[in-house]
Coordinates of C-alpha atoms and ligand atoms in Angstrom, one line a residue:
X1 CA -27.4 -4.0 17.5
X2 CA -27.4 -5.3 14.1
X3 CA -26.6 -8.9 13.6
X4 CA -25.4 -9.1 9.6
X5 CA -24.3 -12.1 8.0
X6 CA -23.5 -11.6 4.3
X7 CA -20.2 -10.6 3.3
X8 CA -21.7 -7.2 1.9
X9 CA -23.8 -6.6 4.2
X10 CA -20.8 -7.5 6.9
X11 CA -19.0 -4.6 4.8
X12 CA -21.0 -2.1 5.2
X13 CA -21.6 -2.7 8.9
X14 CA -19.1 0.1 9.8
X15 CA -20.4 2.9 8.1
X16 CA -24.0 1.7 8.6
X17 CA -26.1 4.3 11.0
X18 CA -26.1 2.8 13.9
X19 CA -27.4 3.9 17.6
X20 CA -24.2 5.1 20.2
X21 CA -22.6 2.9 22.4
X22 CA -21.9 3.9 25.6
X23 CA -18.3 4.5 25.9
X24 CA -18.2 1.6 28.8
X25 CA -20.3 -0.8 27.5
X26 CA -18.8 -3.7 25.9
X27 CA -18.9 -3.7 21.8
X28 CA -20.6 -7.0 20.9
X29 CA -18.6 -8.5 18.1
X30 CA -20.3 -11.7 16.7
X31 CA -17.9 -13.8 14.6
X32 CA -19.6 -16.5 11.5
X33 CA -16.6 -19.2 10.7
X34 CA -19.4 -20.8 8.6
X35 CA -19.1 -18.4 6.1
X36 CA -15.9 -17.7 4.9
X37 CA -15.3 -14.8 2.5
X38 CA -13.0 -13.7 -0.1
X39 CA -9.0 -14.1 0.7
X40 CA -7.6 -11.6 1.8
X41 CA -4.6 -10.9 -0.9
X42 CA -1.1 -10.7 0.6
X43 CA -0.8 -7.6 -2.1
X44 CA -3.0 -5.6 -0.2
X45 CA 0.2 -5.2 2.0
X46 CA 2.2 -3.6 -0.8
X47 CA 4.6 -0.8 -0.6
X48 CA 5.9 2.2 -2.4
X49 CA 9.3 3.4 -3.2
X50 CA 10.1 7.1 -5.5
X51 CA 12.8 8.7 -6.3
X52 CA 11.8 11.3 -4.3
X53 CA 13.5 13.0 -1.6
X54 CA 15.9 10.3 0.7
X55 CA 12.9 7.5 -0.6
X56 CA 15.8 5.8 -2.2
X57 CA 19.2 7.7 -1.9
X58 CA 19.9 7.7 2.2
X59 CA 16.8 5.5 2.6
X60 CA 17.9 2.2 0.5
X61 CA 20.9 3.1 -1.4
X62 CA 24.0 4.5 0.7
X63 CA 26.9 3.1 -2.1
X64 CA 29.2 0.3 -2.2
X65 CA 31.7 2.2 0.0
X66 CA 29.8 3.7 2.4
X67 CA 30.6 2.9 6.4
X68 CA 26.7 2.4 6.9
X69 CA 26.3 -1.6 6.5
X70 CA 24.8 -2.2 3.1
X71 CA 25.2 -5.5 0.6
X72 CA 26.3 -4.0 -2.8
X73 CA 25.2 -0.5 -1.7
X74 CA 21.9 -1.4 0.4
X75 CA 21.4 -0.9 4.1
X76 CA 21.7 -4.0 5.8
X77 CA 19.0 -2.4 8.6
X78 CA 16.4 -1.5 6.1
X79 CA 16.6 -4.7 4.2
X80 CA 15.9 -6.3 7.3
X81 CA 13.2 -4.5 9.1
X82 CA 10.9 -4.9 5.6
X83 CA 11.5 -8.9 5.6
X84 CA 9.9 -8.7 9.1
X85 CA 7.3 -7.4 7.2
X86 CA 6.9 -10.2 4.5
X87 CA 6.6 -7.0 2.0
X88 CA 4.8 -8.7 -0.9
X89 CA 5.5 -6.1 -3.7
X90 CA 7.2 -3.0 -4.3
X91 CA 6.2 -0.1 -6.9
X92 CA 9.2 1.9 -8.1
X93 CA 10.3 4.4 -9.6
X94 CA 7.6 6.4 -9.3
X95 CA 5.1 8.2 -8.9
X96 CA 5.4 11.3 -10.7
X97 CA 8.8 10.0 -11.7
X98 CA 7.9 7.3 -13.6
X99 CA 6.7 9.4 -16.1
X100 CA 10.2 10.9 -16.9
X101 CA 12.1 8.0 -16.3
X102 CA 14.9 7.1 -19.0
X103 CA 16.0 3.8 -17.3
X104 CA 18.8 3.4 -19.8
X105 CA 20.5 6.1 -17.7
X106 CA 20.4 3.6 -14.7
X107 CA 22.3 0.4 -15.8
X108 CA 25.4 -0.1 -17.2
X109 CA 28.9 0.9 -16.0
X110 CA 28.4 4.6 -16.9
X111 CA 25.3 6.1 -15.4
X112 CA 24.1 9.1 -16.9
X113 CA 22.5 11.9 -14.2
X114 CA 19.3 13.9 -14.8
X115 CA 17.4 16.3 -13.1
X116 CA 14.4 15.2 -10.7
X117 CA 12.0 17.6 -11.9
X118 CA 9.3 16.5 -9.7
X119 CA 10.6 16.3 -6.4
X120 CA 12.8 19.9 -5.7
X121 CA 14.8 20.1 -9.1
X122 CA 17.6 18.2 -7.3
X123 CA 20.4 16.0 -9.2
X124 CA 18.9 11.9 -10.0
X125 CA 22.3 10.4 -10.6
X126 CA 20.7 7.3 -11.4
X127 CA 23.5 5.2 -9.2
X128 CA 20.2 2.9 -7.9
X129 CA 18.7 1.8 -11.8
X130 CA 16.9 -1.6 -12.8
X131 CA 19.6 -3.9 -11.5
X132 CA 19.5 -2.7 -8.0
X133 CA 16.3 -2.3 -7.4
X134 CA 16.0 -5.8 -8.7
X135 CA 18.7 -6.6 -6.1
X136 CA 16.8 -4.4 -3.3
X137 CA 13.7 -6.7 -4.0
X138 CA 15.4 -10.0 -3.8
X139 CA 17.4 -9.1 -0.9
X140 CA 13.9 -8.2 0.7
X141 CA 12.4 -11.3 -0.6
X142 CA 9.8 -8.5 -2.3
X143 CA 8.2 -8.9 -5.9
X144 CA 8.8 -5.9 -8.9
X145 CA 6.0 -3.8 -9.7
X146 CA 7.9 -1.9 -12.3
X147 CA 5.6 1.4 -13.6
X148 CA 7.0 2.2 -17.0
X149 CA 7.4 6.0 -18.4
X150 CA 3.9 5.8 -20.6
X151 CA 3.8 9.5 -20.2
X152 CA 7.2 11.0 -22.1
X153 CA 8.5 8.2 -23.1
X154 CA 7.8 5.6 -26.4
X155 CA 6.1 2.1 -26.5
X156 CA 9.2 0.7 -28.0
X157 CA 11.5 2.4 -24.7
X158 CA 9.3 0.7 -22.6
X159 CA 9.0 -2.7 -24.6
X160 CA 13.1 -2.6 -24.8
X161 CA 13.2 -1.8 -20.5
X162 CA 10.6 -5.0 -20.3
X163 CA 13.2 -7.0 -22.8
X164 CA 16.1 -6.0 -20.9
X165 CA 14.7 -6.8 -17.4
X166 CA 13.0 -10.6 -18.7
X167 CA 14.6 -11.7 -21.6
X168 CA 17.2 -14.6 -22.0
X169 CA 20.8 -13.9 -22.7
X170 CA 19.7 -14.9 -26.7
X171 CA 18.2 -11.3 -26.9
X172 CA 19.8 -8.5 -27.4
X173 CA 18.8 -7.2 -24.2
X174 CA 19.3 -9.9 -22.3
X175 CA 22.9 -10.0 -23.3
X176 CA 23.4 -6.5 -22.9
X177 CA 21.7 -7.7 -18.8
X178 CA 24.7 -10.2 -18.6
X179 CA 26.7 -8.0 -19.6
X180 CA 25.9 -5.5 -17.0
X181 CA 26.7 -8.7 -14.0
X182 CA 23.1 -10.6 -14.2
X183 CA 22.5 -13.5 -16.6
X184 CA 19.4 -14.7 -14.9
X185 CA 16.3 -13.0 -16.6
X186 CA 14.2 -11.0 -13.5
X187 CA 10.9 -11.4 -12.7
X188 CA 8.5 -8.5 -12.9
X189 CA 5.2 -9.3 -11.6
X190 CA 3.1 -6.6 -12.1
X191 CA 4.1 -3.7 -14.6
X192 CA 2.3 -0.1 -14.1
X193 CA 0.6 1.2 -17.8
X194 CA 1.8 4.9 -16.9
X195 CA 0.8 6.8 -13.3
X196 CA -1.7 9.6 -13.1
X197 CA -2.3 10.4 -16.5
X198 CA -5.0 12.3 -15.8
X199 CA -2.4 15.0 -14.4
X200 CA 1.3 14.7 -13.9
X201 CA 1.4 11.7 -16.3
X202 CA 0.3 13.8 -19.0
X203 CA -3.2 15.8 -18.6
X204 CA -4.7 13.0 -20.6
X205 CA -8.1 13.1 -21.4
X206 CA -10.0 9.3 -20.4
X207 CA -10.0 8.3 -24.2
X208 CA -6.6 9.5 -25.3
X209 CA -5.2 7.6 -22.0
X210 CA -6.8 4.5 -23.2
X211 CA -5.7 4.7 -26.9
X212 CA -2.1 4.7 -25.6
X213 CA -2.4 2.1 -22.7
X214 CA -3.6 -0.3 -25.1
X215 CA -0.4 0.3 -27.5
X216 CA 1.3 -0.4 -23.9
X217 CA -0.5 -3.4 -22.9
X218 CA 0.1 -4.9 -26.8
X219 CA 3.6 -4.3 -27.1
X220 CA 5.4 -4.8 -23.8
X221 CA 6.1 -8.4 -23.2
X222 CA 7.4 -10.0 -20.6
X223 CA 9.8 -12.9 -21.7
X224 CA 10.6 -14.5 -18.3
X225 CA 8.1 -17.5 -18.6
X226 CA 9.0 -18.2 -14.3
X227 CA 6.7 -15.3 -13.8
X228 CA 3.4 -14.5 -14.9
X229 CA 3.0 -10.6 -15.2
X230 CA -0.3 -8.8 -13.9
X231 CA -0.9 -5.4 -16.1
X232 CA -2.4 -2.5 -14.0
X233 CA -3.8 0.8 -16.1
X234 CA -3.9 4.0 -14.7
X235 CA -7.4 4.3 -13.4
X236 CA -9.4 6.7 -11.1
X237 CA -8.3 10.1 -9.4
X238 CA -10.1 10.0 -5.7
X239 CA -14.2 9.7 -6.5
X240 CA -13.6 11.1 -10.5
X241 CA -15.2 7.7 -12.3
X242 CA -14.1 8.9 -15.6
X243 CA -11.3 6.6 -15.9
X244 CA -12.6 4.0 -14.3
X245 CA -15.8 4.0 -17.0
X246 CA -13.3 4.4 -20.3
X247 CA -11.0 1.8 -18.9
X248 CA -13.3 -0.9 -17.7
X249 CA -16.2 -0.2 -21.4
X250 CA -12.7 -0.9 -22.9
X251 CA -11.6 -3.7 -21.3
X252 CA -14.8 -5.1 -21.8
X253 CA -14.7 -4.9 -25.2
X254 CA -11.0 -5.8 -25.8
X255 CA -9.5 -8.5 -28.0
X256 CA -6.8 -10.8 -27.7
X257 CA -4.2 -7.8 -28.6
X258 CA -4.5 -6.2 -25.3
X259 CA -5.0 -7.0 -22.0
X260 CA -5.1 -5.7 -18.0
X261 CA -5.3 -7.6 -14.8
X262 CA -5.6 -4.2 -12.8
X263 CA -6.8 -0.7 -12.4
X264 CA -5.3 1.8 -10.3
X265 CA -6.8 4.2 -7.6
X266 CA -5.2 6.6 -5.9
X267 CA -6.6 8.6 -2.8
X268 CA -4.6 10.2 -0.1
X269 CA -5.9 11.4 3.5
X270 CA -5.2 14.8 3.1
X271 CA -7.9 16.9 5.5
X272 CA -7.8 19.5 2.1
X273 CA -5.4 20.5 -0.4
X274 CA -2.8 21.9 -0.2
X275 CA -1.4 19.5 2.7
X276 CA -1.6 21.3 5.7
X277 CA -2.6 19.2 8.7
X278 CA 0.5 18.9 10.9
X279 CA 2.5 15.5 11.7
X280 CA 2.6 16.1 15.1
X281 CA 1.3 18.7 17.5
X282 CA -2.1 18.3 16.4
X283 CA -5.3 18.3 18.2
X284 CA -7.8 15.9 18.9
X285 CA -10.2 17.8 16.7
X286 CA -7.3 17.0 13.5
X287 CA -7.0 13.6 14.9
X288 CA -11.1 13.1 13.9
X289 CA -10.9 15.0 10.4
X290 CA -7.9 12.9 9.0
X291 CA -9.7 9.9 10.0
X292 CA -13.1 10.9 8.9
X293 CA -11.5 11.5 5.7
X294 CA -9.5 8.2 5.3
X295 CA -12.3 6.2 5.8
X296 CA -14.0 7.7 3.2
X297 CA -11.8 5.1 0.8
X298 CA -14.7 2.4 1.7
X299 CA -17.0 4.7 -0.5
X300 CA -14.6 5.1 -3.3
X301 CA -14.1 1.8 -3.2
X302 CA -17.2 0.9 -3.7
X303 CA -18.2 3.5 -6.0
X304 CA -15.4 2.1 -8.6
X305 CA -16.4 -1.4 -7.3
X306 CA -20.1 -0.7 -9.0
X307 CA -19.1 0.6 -12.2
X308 CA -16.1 -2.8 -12.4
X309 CA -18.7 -4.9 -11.9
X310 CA -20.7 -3.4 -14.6
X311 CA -18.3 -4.5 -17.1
X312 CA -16.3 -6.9 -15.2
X313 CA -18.8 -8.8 -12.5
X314 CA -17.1 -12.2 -12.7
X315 CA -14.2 -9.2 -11.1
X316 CA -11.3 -10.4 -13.5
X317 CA -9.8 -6.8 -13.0
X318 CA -8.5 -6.1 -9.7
X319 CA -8.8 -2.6 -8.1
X320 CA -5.3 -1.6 -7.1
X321 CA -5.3 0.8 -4.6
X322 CA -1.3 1.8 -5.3
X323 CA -0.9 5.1 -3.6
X324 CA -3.1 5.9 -0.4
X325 CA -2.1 6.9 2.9
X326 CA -1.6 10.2 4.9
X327 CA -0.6 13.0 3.0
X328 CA 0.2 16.0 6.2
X329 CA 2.2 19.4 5.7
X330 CA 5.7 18.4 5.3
X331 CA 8.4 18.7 8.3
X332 CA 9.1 22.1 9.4
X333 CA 13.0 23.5 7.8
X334 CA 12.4 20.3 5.4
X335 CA 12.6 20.3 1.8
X336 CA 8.9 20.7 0.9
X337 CA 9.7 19.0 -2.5
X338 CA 10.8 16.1 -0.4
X339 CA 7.3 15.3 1.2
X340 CA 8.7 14.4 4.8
X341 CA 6.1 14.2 7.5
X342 CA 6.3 12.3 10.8
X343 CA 4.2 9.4 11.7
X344 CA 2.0 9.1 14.8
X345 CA -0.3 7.0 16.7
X346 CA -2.7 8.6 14.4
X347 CA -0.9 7.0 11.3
X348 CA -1.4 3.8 12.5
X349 CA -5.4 3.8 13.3
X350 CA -5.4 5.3 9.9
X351 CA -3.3 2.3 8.5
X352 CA -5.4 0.1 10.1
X353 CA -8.8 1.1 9.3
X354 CA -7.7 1.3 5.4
X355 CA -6.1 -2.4 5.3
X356 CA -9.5 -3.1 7.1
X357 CA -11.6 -1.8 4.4
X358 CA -9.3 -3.3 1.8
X359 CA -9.9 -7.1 3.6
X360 CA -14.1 -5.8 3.5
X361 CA -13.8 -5.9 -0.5
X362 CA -10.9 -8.6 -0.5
X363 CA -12.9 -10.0 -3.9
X364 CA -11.8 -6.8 -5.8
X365 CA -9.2 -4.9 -4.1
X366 CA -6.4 -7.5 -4.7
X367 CA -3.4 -5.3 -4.2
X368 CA -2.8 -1.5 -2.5
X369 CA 0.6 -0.3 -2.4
X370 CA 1.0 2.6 0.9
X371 CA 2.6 5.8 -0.4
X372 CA 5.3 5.3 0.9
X373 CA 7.7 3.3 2.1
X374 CA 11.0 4.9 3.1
X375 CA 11.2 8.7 4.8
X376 CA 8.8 10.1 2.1
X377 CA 4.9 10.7 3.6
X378 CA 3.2 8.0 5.4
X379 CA 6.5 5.7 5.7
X380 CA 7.4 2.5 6.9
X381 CA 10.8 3.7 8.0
X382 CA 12.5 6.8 8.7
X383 CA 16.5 7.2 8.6
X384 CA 18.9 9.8 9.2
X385 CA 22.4 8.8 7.9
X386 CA 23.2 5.8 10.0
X387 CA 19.9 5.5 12.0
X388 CA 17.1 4.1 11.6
X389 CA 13.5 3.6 13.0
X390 CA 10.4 2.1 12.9
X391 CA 7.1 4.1 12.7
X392 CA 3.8 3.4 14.1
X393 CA 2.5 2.3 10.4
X394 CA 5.2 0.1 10.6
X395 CA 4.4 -1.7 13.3
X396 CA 0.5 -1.8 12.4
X397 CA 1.9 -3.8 9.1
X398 CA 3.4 -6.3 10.9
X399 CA 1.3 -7.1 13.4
X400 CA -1.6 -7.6 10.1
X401 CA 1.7 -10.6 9.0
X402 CA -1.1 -13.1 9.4
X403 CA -3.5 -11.5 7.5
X404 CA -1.7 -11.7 4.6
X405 CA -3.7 -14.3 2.2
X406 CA -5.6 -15.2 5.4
X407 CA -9.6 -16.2 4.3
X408 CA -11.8 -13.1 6.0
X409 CA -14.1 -14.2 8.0
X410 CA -18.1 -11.9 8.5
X411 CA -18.5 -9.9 12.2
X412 CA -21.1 -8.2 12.8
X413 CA -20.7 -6.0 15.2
X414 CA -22.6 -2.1 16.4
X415 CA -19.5 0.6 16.0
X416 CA -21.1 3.5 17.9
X417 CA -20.1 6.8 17.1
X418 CA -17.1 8.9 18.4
X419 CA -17.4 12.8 18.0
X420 CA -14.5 15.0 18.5
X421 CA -14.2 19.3 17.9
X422 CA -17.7 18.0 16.1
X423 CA -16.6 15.4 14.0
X424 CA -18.5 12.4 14.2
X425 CA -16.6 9.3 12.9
X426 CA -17.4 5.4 14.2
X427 CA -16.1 4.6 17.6
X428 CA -14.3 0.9 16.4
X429 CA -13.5 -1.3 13.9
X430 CA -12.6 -4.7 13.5
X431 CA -11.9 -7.9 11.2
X432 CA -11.1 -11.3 11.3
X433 CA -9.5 -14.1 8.8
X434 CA -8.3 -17.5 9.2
X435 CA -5.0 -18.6 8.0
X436 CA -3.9 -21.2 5.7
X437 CA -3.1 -22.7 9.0
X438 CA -6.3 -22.5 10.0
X439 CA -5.9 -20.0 13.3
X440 CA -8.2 -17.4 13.6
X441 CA -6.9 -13.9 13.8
X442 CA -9.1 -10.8 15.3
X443 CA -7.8 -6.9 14.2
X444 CA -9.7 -4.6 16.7
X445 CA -8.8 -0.9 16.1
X446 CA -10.3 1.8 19.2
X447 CA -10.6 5.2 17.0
X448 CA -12.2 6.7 20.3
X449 CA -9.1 8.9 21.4
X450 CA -10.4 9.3 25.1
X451 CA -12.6 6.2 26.1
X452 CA -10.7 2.7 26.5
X453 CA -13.1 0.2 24.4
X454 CA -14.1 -3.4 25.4
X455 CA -14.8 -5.6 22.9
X456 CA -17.4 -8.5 23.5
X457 CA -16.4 -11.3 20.8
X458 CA -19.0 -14.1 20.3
X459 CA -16.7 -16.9 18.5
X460 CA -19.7 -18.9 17.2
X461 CA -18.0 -22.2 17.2
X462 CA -14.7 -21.5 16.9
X463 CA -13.2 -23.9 19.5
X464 CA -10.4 -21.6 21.8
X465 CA -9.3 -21.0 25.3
X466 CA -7.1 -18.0 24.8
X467 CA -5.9 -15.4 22.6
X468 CA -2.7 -13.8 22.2
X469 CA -1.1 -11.0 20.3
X470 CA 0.2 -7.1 20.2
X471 CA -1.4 -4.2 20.6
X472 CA 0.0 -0.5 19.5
X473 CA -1.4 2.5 21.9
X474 CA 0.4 5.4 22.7
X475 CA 1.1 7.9 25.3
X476 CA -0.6 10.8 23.0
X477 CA -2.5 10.8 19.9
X478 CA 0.3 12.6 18.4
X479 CA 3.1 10.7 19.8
X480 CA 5.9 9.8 17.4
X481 CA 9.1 7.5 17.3
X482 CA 12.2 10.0 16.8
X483 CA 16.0 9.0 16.4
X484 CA 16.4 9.6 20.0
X485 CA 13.5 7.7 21.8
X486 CA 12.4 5.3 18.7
X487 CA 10.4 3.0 21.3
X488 CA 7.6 5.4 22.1
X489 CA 5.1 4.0 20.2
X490 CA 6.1 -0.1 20.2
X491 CA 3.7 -2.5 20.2
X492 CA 3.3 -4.9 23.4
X493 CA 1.8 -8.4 24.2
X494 CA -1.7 -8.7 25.0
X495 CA -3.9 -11.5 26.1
X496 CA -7.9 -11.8 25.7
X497 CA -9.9 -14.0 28.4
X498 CA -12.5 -16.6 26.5
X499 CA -14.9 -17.7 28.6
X500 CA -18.5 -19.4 27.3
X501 CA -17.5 -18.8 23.9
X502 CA -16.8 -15.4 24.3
X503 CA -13.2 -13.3 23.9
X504 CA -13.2 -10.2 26.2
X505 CA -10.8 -7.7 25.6
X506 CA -10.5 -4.3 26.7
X507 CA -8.2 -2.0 24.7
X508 CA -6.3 1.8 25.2
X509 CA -8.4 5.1 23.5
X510 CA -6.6 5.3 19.6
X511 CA -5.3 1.9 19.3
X512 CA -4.9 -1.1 16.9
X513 CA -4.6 -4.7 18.5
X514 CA -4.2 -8.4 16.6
X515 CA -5.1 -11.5 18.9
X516 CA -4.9 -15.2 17.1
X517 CA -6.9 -17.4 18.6
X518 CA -5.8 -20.3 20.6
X519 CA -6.5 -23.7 21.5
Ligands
AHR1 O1 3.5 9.8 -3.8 C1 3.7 11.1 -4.2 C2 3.1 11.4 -5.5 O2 1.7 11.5 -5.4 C3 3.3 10.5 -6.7 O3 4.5 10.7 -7.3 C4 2.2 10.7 -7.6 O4 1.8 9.6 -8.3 C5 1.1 11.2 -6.6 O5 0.5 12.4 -7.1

């Protein structure tokens, strides 16, 4: 076993090559308190909601009049299962969409439709606009990350969206805001400089991307002086460093005129393209692939970690991981354009070992948005008219709650390896942070799909007698929560013996589990 105590090295531990562990013998976990790492940023927990597909209409938005409970159009149950989940931001509209977005067809009295040429050609009446998702978000307790239409759309369209939304009632804008039923300016805390402009944003080369973000980034202001407003530029395309070098040599080099506090990276799970790996009904053999492939996001991350730090090493620009996730072959007799897949146990390990690898390089990835939140891919939340239910992601993301700006803490521990249908992928993972509280919090995650795993967790010095806290496992690696038996994969309590400084805790084959430390 390797014993590793810098933070790097500590990151790297997992993917280090390391000797097997026999499937029964206990993984030795050794925990440093002494050396706290970076905090772990609550935005690292963010979401994702597109006008795409029942994302929004059917999944927030049902209407003022409909018999499903909403508050001014938005279900009550949905607004409610994501405050259990302390959702720290929100990117809307898109996506894809953003790019074609006319907001002024969403606000006012007389919305204006338009086709959703994206997702499936179908009708966007714009009924859900800038004042309700501003209203989704407060009812959530959620901050705006607004991505403006850099693609088609002007500089000045934008600059007037980021006037109407955060200017006082003295503007224009603002009045024309009042006007519409909200006086208040709204805050927007982090505004997106385009999405994917390297392809559906607008096939634009590196340097003509950065010409126009910088027109962005000068000339949309934010006027609402209760919010600061973080600026994210489009940035790499999976392990393509193009972007990230002509973003980053120009941030280096930028003046007082312009400005970005973030750069985007996207990077679905995807086990090849086109999407074809099923949702459920797969094989233990699929079940390795998808992972093997998702936890290749350590690697980009650290490949557009090394060129950031080139130009950036005191990491001023944050590397926002806004879409990732699973990305399967959609729901068979489903509207392909409407990117429905079911969610499994498999989602979950898969959420877990990413938000894992996020809290490894918590200095620079400061915010990651899963794609996406409501009944489009890797979702939080599925409904069908009047029902709704909670995936396994879902519950992975709220047992993390207390990770969320929790300080990580080093372990060092041997993963092993786990081979299935050939594919060799590490057997476990795990983390640990301490809250602003000060309680110690342990994520174990068991990728092994057969073999149970104990964990062995030397506390060094951390003073506890018991832990407490959830675990997800489920019946099959496939197994899903459907409108008829949503409770199949639930989370339940678990307890962890200490004894002599030690935690022991022995977990179910495919699982994710999150103990706090007591005293
Ligand atoms: O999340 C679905 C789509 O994936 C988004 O609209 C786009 O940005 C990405 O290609």
């Amino acid at each position: 076993m390797r014993l590793l105590t810098s933070a790097a090295a500590i990151a790297a531990a997992i993917l280090l090559p390391v000797s097997a562990n026999a499937a029964d013998a206990p993984v030795q976990v050794t925990l440093d308190a002494s050396k706290p790492g970076a905090v772990i940023d609550r935005h690292i927990f963010g979401q994702f909601a597109e006008h795409l597909g029942s994302g929004i209409y059917g999944g927030i938005w049902v209407g003022k009049d409909s018999t499903i409970p909403n508050t001014r159009g938005i279900r009550n149950d949905v607004v409610a299962a994501l405050k259990e989940l302390k959702v720290p931001d929100v990117r809307w509209p898109g996506g894809c969409f953003a790019d074609e977005y006319n907001w002024r067809r969403g606000v006012g009295p007389e919305r204006k439709a338009a086709v959703n040429s994206n997702w499936g050609g179908v009708v966007e009446p714009n009924t859900f606009g800038t004042d309700e998702f501003m209203d989704f978000a407060q009812q959530v307790g959620t901050e705006a990350y607004v991505s403006v239409n850099l693609g088609s759309g002007t500089a000045q369209e934008a600059a007037e969206w980021l006037e109407y939304m955060t200017s006082s009632t003295d503007d224009a804008m603002g009045a024309e805001r009042a006007k519409n039923g909200h006086a208040a300016p709204y805050k927007v805390a982090i505004l997106g400089l385009g999405n994917e402009s390297w392809d559906c944003g607008g096939g634009m080369s590196p340097d003509f991307y950065v010409s126009e973000m910088k027109r962005f980034s000068r000339f949309l202001h934010n006027y609402n002086p209760a919010q600061p407003m973080k600026r994210v530029a489009v940035g790499p395309n999976g392990a393509d460093t193009s972007y990230t070098d002509a973003v980053m040599k120009a941030w280096k080099g930028h003046t007082w005129a312009w400005d970005i506090e973030g750069l985007s990276l996207h990077s679905y799970s995807t086990g090849g393209w086109p999407p074809h790996l099923p949702g459920t009904g797969f094989d233990e053999k699929d079940y390795a692939v998808l992972l093997k492939e998702s936890i290749g996001m350590d690697d980009l991350v650290k490949t557009h970690s090394a060129i950031m730090d080139k130009y950036d090493p005191e990491k001023k620009v944050a590397l926002v991981v806004d879409e990732w996730g699973a990305w399967l072959a959609p729901t068979p007799g489903s509207n392909p354009g409407f990117l429905v897949q079911q969610n499994s146990q498999r989602d979950a390990v898969l959420a877990a070992l990413n938000i894992n690898i996020f809290a490894r390089h918590a200095d620079r990835v400061r915010m990651a948005n899963i794609a996406q939140m409501i009944n489009v891919l890797q979702a939080m939340i599925l409904t069908d008219k009047d029902k709704m239910l909670l995936t396994p992601t879902y519950h992975v993301f709220h047992m993390y709650v207390p990770f969320q700006d929790a300080t990580s803490l080093p372990v060092a521990f041997d993963a092993g390896t786990y081979t299935a249908g050939g594919v060799t992928l590490p057997r476990v993972d795990a983390i640990a942070a301490k809250d602003k509280a000060g309680k110690v919090w342990i994520a174990v995650t068991n990728i092994d799909a057969k073999q149970p795993a104990t964990f062995s967790i030397a506390l060094g010095g951390v003073k506890a007698t018991k832990a407490s806290g959830q675990t997800l496992s489920a019946p099959k690696i496939d197994s899903v929560n459907t409108f008829d038996a949503p409770n199949t994969v639930a989370p339940k309590a678990i307890s962890a013996k200490i004894a002599n400084g030690k935690l022991s805790v022995t977990v179910a084959p495919a699982s994710v589990t999150v103990l706090g430390l007591e005293p």
